[in-house]
Coordinates of C-alpha atoms in Angstrom, one line a residue:
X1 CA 104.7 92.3 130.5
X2 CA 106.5 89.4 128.3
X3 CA 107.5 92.8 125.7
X4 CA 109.2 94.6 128.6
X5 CA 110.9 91.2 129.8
X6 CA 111.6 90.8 126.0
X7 CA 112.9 94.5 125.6
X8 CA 115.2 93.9 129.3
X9 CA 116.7 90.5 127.5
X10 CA 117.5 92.3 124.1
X11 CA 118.9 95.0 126.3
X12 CA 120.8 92.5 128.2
X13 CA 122.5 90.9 125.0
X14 CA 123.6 94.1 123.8
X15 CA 125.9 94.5 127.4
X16 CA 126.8 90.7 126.9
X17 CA 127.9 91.7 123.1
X18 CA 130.0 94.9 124.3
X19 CA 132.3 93.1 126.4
X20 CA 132.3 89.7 124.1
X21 CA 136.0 90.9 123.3
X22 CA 138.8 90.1 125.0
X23 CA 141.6 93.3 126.4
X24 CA 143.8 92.0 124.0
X25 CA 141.1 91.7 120.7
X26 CA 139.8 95.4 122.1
X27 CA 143.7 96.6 121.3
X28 CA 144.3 95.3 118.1
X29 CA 140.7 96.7 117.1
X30 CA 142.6 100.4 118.6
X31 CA 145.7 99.5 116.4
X32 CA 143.7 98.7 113.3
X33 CA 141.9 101.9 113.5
X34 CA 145.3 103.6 114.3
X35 CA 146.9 102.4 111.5
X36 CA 144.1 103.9 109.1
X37 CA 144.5 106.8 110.2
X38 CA 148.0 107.2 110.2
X39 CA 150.5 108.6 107.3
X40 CA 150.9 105.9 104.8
X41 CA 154.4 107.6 103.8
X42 CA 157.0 104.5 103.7
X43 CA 159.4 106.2 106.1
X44 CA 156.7 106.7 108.7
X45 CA 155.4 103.0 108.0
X46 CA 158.8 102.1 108.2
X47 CA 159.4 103.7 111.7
X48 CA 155.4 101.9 112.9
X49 CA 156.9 98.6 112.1
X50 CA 159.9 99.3 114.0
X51 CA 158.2 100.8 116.7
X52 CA 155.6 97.3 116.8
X53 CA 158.9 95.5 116.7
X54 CA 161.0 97.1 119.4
X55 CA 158.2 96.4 122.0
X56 CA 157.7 93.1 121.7
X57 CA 159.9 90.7 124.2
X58 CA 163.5 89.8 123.4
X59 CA 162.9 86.6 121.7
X60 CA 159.6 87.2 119.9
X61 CA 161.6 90.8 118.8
X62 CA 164.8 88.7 117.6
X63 CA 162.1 86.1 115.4
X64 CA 160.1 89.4 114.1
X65 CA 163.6 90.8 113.0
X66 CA 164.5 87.5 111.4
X67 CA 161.3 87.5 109.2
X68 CA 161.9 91.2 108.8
X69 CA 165.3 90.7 107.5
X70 CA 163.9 87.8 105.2
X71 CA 161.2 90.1 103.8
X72 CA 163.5 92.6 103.1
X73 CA 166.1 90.9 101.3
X74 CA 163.7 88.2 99.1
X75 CA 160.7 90.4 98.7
X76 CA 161.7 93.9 98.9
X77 CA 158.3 95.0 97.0
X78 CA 156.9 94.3 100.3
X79 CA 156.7 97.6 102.5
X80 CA 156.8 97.9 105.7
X81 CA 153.3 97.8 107.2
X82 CA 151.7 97.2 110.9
X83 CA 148.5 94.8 110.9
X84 CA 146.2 95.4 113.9
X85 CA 149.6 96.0 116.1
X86 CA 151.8 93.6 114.8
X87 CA 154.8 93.9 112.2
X88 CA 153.0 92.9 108.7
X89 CA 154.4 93.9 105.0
X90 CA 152.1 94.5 102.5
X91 CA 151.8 94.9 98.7
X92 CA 149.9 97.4 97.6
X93 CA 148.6 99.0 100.6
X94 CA 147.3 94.9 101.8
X95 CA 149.1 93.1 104.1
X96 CA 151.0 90.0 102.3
X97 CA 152.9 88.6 105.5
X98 CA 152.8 89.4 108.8
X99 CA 153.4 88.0 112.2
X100 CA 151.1 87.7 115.4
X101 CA 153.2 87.7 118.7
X102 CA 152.5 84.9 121.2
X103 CA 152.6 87.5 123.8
X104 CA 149.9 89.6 122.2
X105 CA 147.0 87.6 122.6
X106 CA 148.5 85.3 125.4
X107 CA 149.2 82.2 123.5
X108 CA 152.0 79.2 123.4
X109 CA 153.6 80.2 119.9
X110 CA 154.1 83.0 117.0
X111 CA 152.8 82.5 113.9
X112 CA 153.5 83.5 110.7
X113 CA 150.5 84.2 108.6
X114 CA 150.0 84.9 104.7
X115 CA 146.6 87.1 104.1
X116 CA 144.7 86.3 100.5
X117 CA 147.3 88.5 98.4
X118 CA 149.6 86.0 98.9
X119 CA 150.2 83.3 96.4
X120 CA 150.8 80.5 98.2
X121 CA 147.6 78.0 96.3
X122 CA 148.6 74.8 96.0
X123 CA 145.6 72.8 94.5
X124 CA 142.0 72.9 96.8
X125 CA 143.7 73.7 100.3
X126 CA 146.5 74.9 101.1
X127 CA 148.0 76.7 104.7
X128 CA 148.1 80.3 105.3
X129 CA 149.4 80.3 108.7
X130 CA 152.3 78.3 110.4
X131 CA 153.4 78.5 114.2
X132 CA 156.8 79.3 115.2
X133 CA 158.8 78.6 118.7
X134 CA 162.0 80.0 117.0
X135 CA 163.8 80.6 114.2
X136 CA 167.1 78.4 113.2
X137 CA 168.3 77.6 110.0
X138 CA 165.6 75.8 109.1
X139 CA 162.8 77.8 109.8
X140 CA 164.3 80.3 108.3
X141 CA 164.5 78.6 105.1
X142 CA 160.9 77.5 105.3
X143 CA 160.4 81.6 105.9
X144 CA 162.5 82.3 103.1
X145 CA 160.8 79.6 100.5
X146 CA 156.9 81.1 101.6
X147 CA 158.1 85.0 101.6
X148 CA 159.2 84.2 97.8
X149 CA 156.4 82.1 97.0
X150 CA 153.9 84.4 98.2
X151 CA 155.2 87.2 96.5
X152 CA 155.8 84.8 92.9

């Protein structure tokens, strides 16, 4: 009796596990397997990015074509790249910068993050991720300063 009860429980976790991800996680999971598959020519990688950035709302759309416009212009070895759904630009075929819509997972600011390829070390600790309301001259020169760093 306490293996069958045992065997229900276990049976019970895995139904608990499946639905342990959010709508939102379960997409970018869809996008990420998307993105494998798709052509990894740089026009059609240029046209993903585009298409991640067109549907995002107006003023998360105007920020990810500021930090597009920044990428392009101070690290244009970046290409074009989508990263689980959102507009990324990667070195190599890995993702250097990209940037995670509020709106996507339902949260009170964008960030923009920097994954391991990027060379932003400084000493033992160091940030990889920064949140952004908007983009005015001074964030963009933060942007600016951390695209060339990371890229250095």
């Amino acid at each position: 009796m306490e293996a069958t009860l045992s065997m229900c429980r276990m049976g019970e976790t895995k139904k608990n596990t499946k639905s342990a991800f959010s709508a939102e996680e379960r997409a970018a999971m869809k996008a990420a397997a998307a993105e494998r598959k798709a052509s990894q020519k740089q026009q059609d990688l240029d046209k993903a990015l585009a298409e991640a950035i067109a549907k995002l709302p107006a003023d998360e759309r105007k920020m990810a074509d500021k930090i597009d416009a920044i990428v392009r212009e101070h690290a244009p070895m970046l290409a074009s790249k989508t990263y689980y759904g959102m507009p990324g630009w990667a070195r190599d075929g890995k993702v250097c910068v990209f940037m995670q819509p509020a709106s996507k997972f339902k949260v009170r600011y964008c960030t923009i993050g920097f994954d391991p390829i990027s060379n932003l070390d400084d000493g033992d600790m160091w940030p990889t991720s920064f949140a952004i309301l908007k983009i005015g001259p001074a964030e963009e020169r933060k942007i600016t300063a951390l695209v060339k760093k990371a890229v250095s």
